[in-house]
Short mmCIF file of C-alpha atoms in Angstrom, two decimals:
data_model
loop_
_atom_site.label_atom_id
_atom_site.label_comp_id
_atom_site.label_asym_id
_atom_site.label_seq_id
_atom_site.Cartn_x
_atom_site.Cartn_y
_atom_site.Cartn_z
CA MET A 177 0.00 0.00 0.00
CA ILE A 178 1.41 3.39 -1.01
CA THR A 179 1.24 5.93 1.82
CA PRO A 180 2.00 9.67 1.57
CA ASP A 181 5.25 9.07 3.51
CA SER A 182 6.42 6.31 1.14
CA SER A 183 5.51 8.47 -1.86
CA THR A 184 7.56 11.34 -0.43
CA ARG A 185 10.52 9.03 0.22
CA SER A 186 10.27 7.72 -3.35
CA TRP A 187 10.41 11.26 -4.77
CA ARG A 188 13.34 12.13 -2.50
CA SER A 189 15.20 9.05 -3.72
CA LYS A 190 14.58 10.00 -7.36
CA ILE A 191 15.76 13.58 -6.75
CA LEU A 192 18.89 12.25 -4.98
CA VAL A 193 19.67 9.88 -7.89
CA ALA A 194 19.10 12.72 -10.41
CA ALA A 195 21.44 15.02 -8.42
CA ILE A 196 24.17 12.35 -8.27
CA LEU A 197 23.83 11.69 -12.03
CA LEU A 198 24.02 15.43 -12.74
CA ILE A 199 27.24 15.75 -10.71
CA VAL A 200 28.87 12.61 -12.14
CA LEU A 201 27.82 13.06 -15.77
CA ALA A 202 27.87 16.86 -16.13
CA VAL A 203 29.85 18.67 -13.45
CA VAL A 204 32.90 16.37 -13.05
CA PRO A 205 33.77 16.17 -16.82
CA GLY A 206 33.26 19.94 -17.10
CA VAL A 207 35.72 20.55 -14.25
CA LEU A 208 38.24 18.06 -15.69
CA SER A 209 38.02 19.72 -19.11
CA ALA A 210 38.52 23.16 -17.55
CA LEU A 211 41.66 21.83 -15.81
CA GLY A 212 43.04 20.61 -19.15
CA LYS A 213 42.37 16.90 -18.47
CA SER A 214 40.62 16.27 -21.80
CA TYR A 215 41.94 12.71 -21.98
CA TYR A 216 39.68 11.73 -19.08
CA THR A 217 36.69 13.22 -20.92
CA GLN A 218 37.52 10.94 -23.86
CA VAL A 219 37.69 7.91 -21.55
CA ALA A 220 34.34 8.89 -20.00
CA ASN A 221 32.83 9.18 -23.49
CA SER A 222 33.95 5.63 -24.34
CA ALA A 223 32.71 4.34 -20.98
CA LEU A 224 29.20 5.71 -21.65
CA ILE A 225 29.09 4.07 -25.11
CA TYR A 226 30.07 0.75 -23.53
CA CYS A 227 27.37 1.26 -20.89
CA ILE A 228 24.79 1.23 -23.73
CA LEU A 229 26.42 -1.88 -25.22
CA ALA A 230 26.54 -3.77 -21.92
CA ALA A 231 22.93 -2.84 -21.12
CA SER A 232 21.82 -4.05 -24.57
CA LEU A 233 23.65 -7.38 -24.23
CA ASN A 234 22.14 -7.78 -20.75
CA LEU A 235 18.71 -8.02 -22.43
CA ILE A 236 19.79 -11.16 -24.34
CA THR A 237 22.27 -12.84 -22.01
CA GLY A 238 21.41 -11.49 -18.58
CA THR A 239 17.62 -11.26 -18.67
CA ALA A 240 16.70 -13.85 -21.33
CA GLY A 241 19.59 -16.24 -20.54
CA LEU A 242 20.74 -16.64 -24.18
CA LEU A 243 24.53 -16.69 -24.46
CA CYS A 244 25.45 -14.33 -27.33
CA LEU A 245 29.10 -14.32 -28.46
CA GLY A 246 28.77 -12.01 -31.46
CA HIS A 247 27.38 -8.78 -30.04
CA ALA A 248 30.28 -6.67 -31.39
CA ALA A 249 29.10 -7.47 -34.92
CA PHE A 250 25.85 -5.51 -34.41
CA PHE A 251 27.88 -2.72 -32.80
CA GLY A 252 29.89 -2.67 -36.04
CA ILE A 253 26.83 -2.72 -38.31
CA GLY A 254 25.44 0.36 -36.57
CA ALA A 255 28.82 2.12 -36.74
CA TYR A 256 29.38 1.35 -40.44
CA THR A 257 25.80 2.29 -41.37
CA ALA A 258 26.16 5.70 -39.75
CA ALA A 259 29.70 6.28 -41.06
CA LEU A 260 28.92 5.30 -44.67
CA LEU A 261 25.71 7.33 -44.79
CA ALA A 262 27.46 10.38 -43.33
CA SER A 263 30.65 10.18 -45.43
CA ASN A 264 29.13 9.05 -48.78
CA TYR A 265 25.77 10.86 -48.75
CA GLY A 266 26.29 13.66 -46.23
CA LEU A 267 23.29 12.66 -44.11
CA PRO A 268 23.04 14.48 -40.75
CA PHE A 269 23.59 12.96 -37.31
CA LEU A 270 19.85 12.94 -36.49
CA VAL A 271 19.25 10.65 -39.50
CA THR A 272 22.30 8.38 -39.35
CA LEU A 273 21.95 7.68 -35.61
CA PRO A 274 18.48 6.03 -35.73
CA LEU A 275 19.27 4.37 -39.08
CA GLY A 276 22.32 2.76 -37.49
CA GLY A 277 20.05 1.28 -34.83
CA VAL A 278 17.37 0.19 -37.31
CA VAL A 279 19.82 -1.58 -39.68
CA ALA A 280 21.50 -3.35 -36.74
CA GLY A 281 18.05 -4.33 -35.41
CA LEU A 282 17.05 -5.78 -38.80
CA ALA A 283 20.34 -7.72 -38.89
CA GLY A 284 19.53 -9.03 -35.42
CA VAL A 285 16.13 -10.27 -36.63
CA LEU A 286 17.77 -11.98 -39.63
CA VAL A 287 20.16 -13.76 -37.24
CA ALA A 288 17.44 -14.68 -34.75
CA LEU A 289 15.05 -16.22 -37.31
CA PRO A 290 17.23 -19.23 -38.28
CA THR A 291 18.76 -19.65 -34.79
CA MET A 292 15.70 -19.27 -32.55
CA ARG A 293 15.18 -23.04 -32.33
CA LEU A 294 18.79 -23.75 -31.45
CA ILE A 295 19.38 -24.72 -27.83
CA SER A 296 22.20 -24.50 -25.28
CA ILE A 297 25.77 -24.13 -26.56
CA TYR A 298 24.68 -24.50 -30.21
CA PHE A 299 22.97 -21.11 -30.04
CA ALA A 300 26.12 -19.52 -28.58
CA VAL A 301 28.31 -21.07 -31.32
CA ALA A 302 25.88 -19.83 -33.99
CA THR A 303 26.12 -16.25 -32.70
CA LEU A 304 29.92 -16.61 -32.62
CA GLY A 305 29.89 -17.70 -36.27
CA VAL A 306 27.63 -14.83 -37.31
CA GLY A 307 29.86 -12.36 -35.51
CA GLU A 308 32.92 -13.65 -37.37
CA ILE A 309 31.08 -13.59 -40.73
CA ILE A 310 30.16 -9.94 -40.23
CA HIS A 311 33.69 -9.03 -39.11
CA VAL A 312 35.26 -10.75 -42.13
CA SER A 313 32.72 -9.04 -44.41
CA LEU A 314 33.66 -5.62 -42.98
CA LEU A 315 37.33 -6.46 -43.53
CA ASN A 316 37.09 -7.82 -47.09
CA TRP A 317 34.14 -6.00 -48.71
CA ILE A 318 36.53 -3.25 -49.74
CA SER A 319 34.30 -1.65 -52.41
CA VAL A 320 31.76 -0.74 -49.71
CA THR A 321 33.54 -0.71 -46.33
CA ARG A 322 37.06 0.28 -47.57
CA GLY A 323 38.37 -2.82 -45.77
CA PRO A 324 41.31 -2.33 -43.39
CA MET A 325 41.52 1.37 -44.31
CA GLY A 326 38.30 2.05 -42.44
CA VAL A 327 35.83 4.92 -42.90
CA GLN A 328 36.42 8.54 -41.94
CA ILE A 329 33.65 11.00 -41.04
CA TYR A 330 34.83 14.52 -41.84
CA ASP A 331 31.75 16.52 -40.84
CA PRO A 332 31.23 17.22 -37.12
CA ILE A 333 28.04 16.33 -35.25
CA THR A 334 25.43 18.95 -36.13
CA LEU A 335 22.15 19.44 -34.27
CA PHE A 336 19.58 22.07 -35.26
CA GLY A 337 22.16 24.05 -37.22
CA HIS A 338 24.81 24.05 -34.48
CA SER A 339 28.05 22.09 -34.93
CA PHE A 340 29.59 20.33 -31.92
CA THR A 341 33.35 20.14 -32.40
CA SER A 342 34.79 20.17 -28.87
CA LEU A 343 35.38 16.94 -26.99
CA LEU A 344 33.30 18.14 -24.03
CA SER A 345 30.25 19.00 -26.18
CA ILE A 346 30.40 15.57 -27.87
CA TYR A 347 30.65 13.97 -24.43
CA TYR A 348 27.47 15.75 -23.30
CA ILE A 349 25.60 14.48 -26.38
CA THR A 350 26.81 10.94 -25.60
CA ALA A 351 25.76 11.33 -21.95
CA ILE A 352 22.22 12.46 -22.88
CA LEU A 353 21.76 9.63 -25.39
CA ALA A 354 23.21 7.06 -22.96
CA CYS A 355 20.70 8.16 -20.29
CA ILE A 356 17.82 7.84 -22.78
CA CYS A 357 18.94 4.37 -23.99
CA VAL A 358 19.52 3.04 -20.46
CA TYR A 359 16.13 4.36 -19.34
CA LEU A 360 14.38 2.64 -22.28
CA ILE A 361 16.22 -0.64 -21.56
CA TRP A 362 15.35 -0.32 -17.86
CA HIS A 363 11.68 0.19 -18.84
CA LEU A 364 11.81 -2.95 -21.03
CA THR A 365 13.39 -5.13 -18.32
CA ASN A 366 10.86 -3.99 -15.71
CA SER A 367 7.77 -4.62 -17.83
CA TYR A 368 5.73 -7.72 -18.74
CA PHE A 369 8.21 -8.23 -21.58
CA GLY A 370 11.10 -8.33 -19.09
CA ASN A 371 9.30 -10.80 -16.83
CA ALA A 372 8.65 -13.04 -19.85
CA LEU A 373 12.39 -12.92 -20.62
CA ARG A 374 13.20 -13.98 -17.04
CA SER A 375 10.83 -16.94 -17.35
CA LEU A 376 12.64 -17.87 -20.58
CA ARG A 377 15.96 -17.72 -18.72
CA GLU A 378 14.78 -19.93 -15.87
CA ASP A 379 12.99 -22.61 -17.94
CA ASP A 380 11.95 -22.09 -21.55
CA GLN A 381 9.77 -25.24 -21.62
CA CYS A 382 7.74 -24.04 -18.61
CA ALA A 383 7.45 -20.59 -20.20
CA GLU A 384 6.11 -22.18 -23.39
CA ALA A 385 3.67 -24.31 -21.37
CA MET A 386 2.34 -21.12 -19.76
CA GLY A 387 1.42 -19.74 -23.20
CA ILE A 388 4.49 -17.64 -23.97
CA ASN A 389 5.54 -17.79 -27.63
CA VAL A 390 9.24 -18.50 -26.99
CA SER A 391 10.38 -18.21 -30.61
CA LYS A 392 8.66 -14.86 -31.09
CA LEU A 393 10.07 -13.64 -27.78
CA LYS A 394 13.63 -14.51 -28.85
CA VAL A 395 13.24 -12.58 -32.12
CA GLN A 396 11.83 -9.55 -30.28
CA THR A 397 14.69 -9.69 -27.77
CA PHE A 398 17.30 -9.82 -30.51
CA ALA A 399 15.64 -6.94 -32.37
CA ALA A 400 15.55 -4.70 -29.27
CA SER A 401 19.05 -5.59 -28.09
CA THR A 402 20.78 -5.20 -31.47
CA PHE A 403 18.92 -1.92 -32.09
CA PHE A 404 20.56 -0.39 -29.02
CA ALA A 405 23.93 -1.93 -30.00
CA GLY A 406 23.55 -0.20 -33.38
CA ILE A 407 22.78 3.11 -31.66
CA ALA A 408 25.98 2.69 -29.62
CA GLY A 409 27.92 1.95 -32.83
CA ALA A 410 26.57 5.03 -34.62
CA LEU A 411 27.41 7.15 -31.59
CA MET A 412 30.94 5.74 -31.50
CA ALA A 413 31.46 6.40 -35.23
CA HIS A 414 30.39 10.05 -34.95
CA SER A 415 32.24 10.78 -31.71
CA ALA A 416 35.52 9.16 -32.87
CA GLY A 417 35.22 10.30 -36.51
CA TYR A 418 36.88 7.10 -37.74
CA ILE A 419 36.07 3.38 -37.62
CA SER A 420 37.82 0.22 -38.82
CA PRO A 421 37.04 -3.55 -38.59
CA GLU A 422 39.55 -4.01 -35.74
CA SER A 423 37.06 -2.40 -33.35
CA PHE A 424 34.44 -5.13 -33.95
CA GLN A 425 36.34 -8.38 -33.51
CA PHE A 426 35.50 -11.41 -31.35
CA SER A 427 37.64 -9.99 -28.53
CA GLU A 428 35.30 -7.00 -28.40
CA SER A 429 32.29 -9.33 -27.94
CA ILE A 430 34.13 -11.04 -25.08
CA LEU A 431 34.86 -7.67 -23.46
CA ILE A 432 31.16 -6.71 -23.57
CA LEU A 433 30.20 -10.14 -22.20
CA ALA A 434 32.76 -9.73 -19.40
CA MET A 435 31.11 -6.41 -18.44
CA VAL A 436 27.77 -8.20 -18.06
CA VAL A 437 29.26 -11.13 -16.11
CA VAL A 438 31.33 -8.98 -13.74
CA GLY A 439 28.44 -6.57 -13.16
CA GLY A 440 25.90 -9.35 -12.72
CA LEU A 441 23.58 -11.14 -15.13
CA GLY A 442 20.14 -9.59 -15.25
CA SER A 443 20.96 -6.51 -13.19
CA LEU A 444 20.98 -3.24 -15.14
CA PRO A 445 22.79 -1.24 -12.40
CA GLY A 446 25.26 -4.12 -12.17
CA VAL A 447 26.14 -4.21 -15.87
CA LEU A 448 26.55 -0.43 -15.94
CA LEU A 449 28.97 -0.74 -13.02
CA GLY A 450 30.75 -3.59 -14.81
CA ALA A 451 31.11 -1.49 -17.99
CA LEU A 452 32.55 1.45 -16.07
CA LEU A 453 34.98 -0.80 -14.19
CA LEU A 454 36.30 -2.59 -17.29
CA ILE A 455 36.80 0.65 -19.22
CA ILE A 456 38.23 2.77 -16.41
CA LEU A 457 40.33 0.06 -14.68
CA PRO A 458 42.82 -0.48 -17.59
CA GLU A 459 43.26 3.31 -17.82
CA ALA A 460 43.83 3.59 -14.06
CA ALA A 461 46.41 0.78 -14.24
CA ARG A 462 48.54 2.39 -16.99
CA GLY A 463 51.31 2.86 -14.43
CA LEU A 464 51.84 -0.92 -14.52
CA GLY A 465 52.94 -0.75 -18.18
CA ASP A 466 52.65 -4.02 -20.10
CA MET A 467 51.39 -5.81 -17.00
CA ARG A 468 48.22 -3.75 -16.75
CA MET A 469 46.06 -6.13 -18.82
CA VAL A 470 47.34 -9.03 -16.71
CA ALA A 471 46.23 -7.12 -13.61
CA VAL A 472 42.82 -6.45 -15.17
CA GLY A 473 42.50 -10.15 -16.05
CA VAL A 474 43.33 -11.14 -12.47
CA VAL A 475 40.68 -8.74 -11.14
CA MET A 476 38.10 -10.20 -13.55
CA PHE A 477 39.04 -13.78 -12.60
CA LEU A 478 38.82 -13.08 -8.86
CA SER A 479 35.52 -11.24 -9.23
CA ILE A 480 33.98 -14.21 -11.09
CA LEU A 481 35.50 -16.71 -8.63
CA LEU A 482 34.52 -14.89 -5.44
CA LEU A 483 31.28 -13.28 -6.68
CA PRO A 484 29.40 -15.95 -8.72
CA LYS A 485 26.50 -13.53 -9.28
CA GLY A 486 28.79 -10.64 -10.17
CA LEU A 487 28.54 -7.39 -8.28
CA LEU A 488 24.73 -7.03 -8.34
CA GLY A 489 23.47 -9.96 -10.41
CA GLU A 490 20.10 -11.73 -10.37
CA THR A 491 21.55 -15.12 -11.28
CA SER A 492 24.92 -16.87 -11.23
CA ALA A 493 27.04 -16.81 -14.38
CA ILE A 494 28.43 -20.23 -13.42
CA GLU A 495 24.89 -21.69 -13.31
CA VAL A 496 24.13 -20.30 -16.77
CA ALA A 497 27.42 -21.70 -18.15
CA ARG A 498 26.78 -25.08 -16.49
CA LYS A 499 23.30 -25.15 -18.02
CA TYR A 500 24.76 -24.55 -21.48
CA PHE A 501 27.68 -26.98 -21.28
CA ASN A 502 25.79 -29.74 -19.46
CA ALA A 503 23.13 -29.67 -22.17
CA ALA A 504 25.80 -29.96 -24.86
CA TRP A 505 27.49 -32.92 -23.18
CA SER A 506 24.32 -34.73 -22.06
CA SER A 507 23.40 -37.87 -24.01
CA ARG A 508 19.73 -36.92 -23.68
CA GLU A 509 20.25 -34.03 -26.10
CA LEU A 510 19.88 -35.60 -29.55
CA ALA A 511 20.86 -32.48 -31.47
CA GLY A 512 21.16 -28.74 -31.17
CA TRP A 513 17.61 -28.18 -32.41
CA LYS A 514 14.38 -28.14 -30.47
#
């Protein structure tokens, strides 16, 4: 029962969260930029883009329990769509950004349609294969993607006739769009749709017996998740001004998956924390030289070993992995199809 006191406390909590977000996302980068620490603004910009990516993958892997190993491919499709439309046709940021998301979302549907009946580790391997196909296509389709040379965007981000050229102004655009994307993903995960995804994660056969169309739900999940990955890619292409296939390899998919696992499967605040940690930690450890990635790997290993549910997770990553691998090795599974 909602009482006036609880309603007041709820509003106070929202105001407190909004004030903290305003300080962290707006005031701190502004102060750092004024002090000449622009490098940290660039790191913060990348961290926010990866927050969108981690939140989008959390829809598939964390909430729905489907292990996706090719998420960087949809990140790349969104980035290349925006970069090619901007550099070849001169389309503005307000057009290329949503088109990057839409094309990546359509690609996600095309991947989900033939793979939606695959189970356990077979589904994960299929997404790995699709990710590699898209990466190799970006690398070798030179007449369209320029191959290893990459694509350059020469025009700055322009909104309503005003060009944003400074690093700080681009960061603020990224921060606003990241807040919008994370809010929309939060709304999805806390709706009937999100609860249906959780039932799919726990037991897809029971979910189907309760009247949930599992195949349709998987396609919808892929469409929503890859749409936001495409938005992140378009944002990265415009903020960096240059993209190449090296940014969308298998290792990038593993990095995004690690953010979700370290933060906690199914928890949106957790995956955001995981994304921030795995982007900021390597930068903070630059003093260790060549050993910094080893140190980051040790931190990731210990966090998974000592915190099976991640920092704030709903379910254990080890349980999800055991579910996948046990199904693959079990003699009761006749094939990878259901």
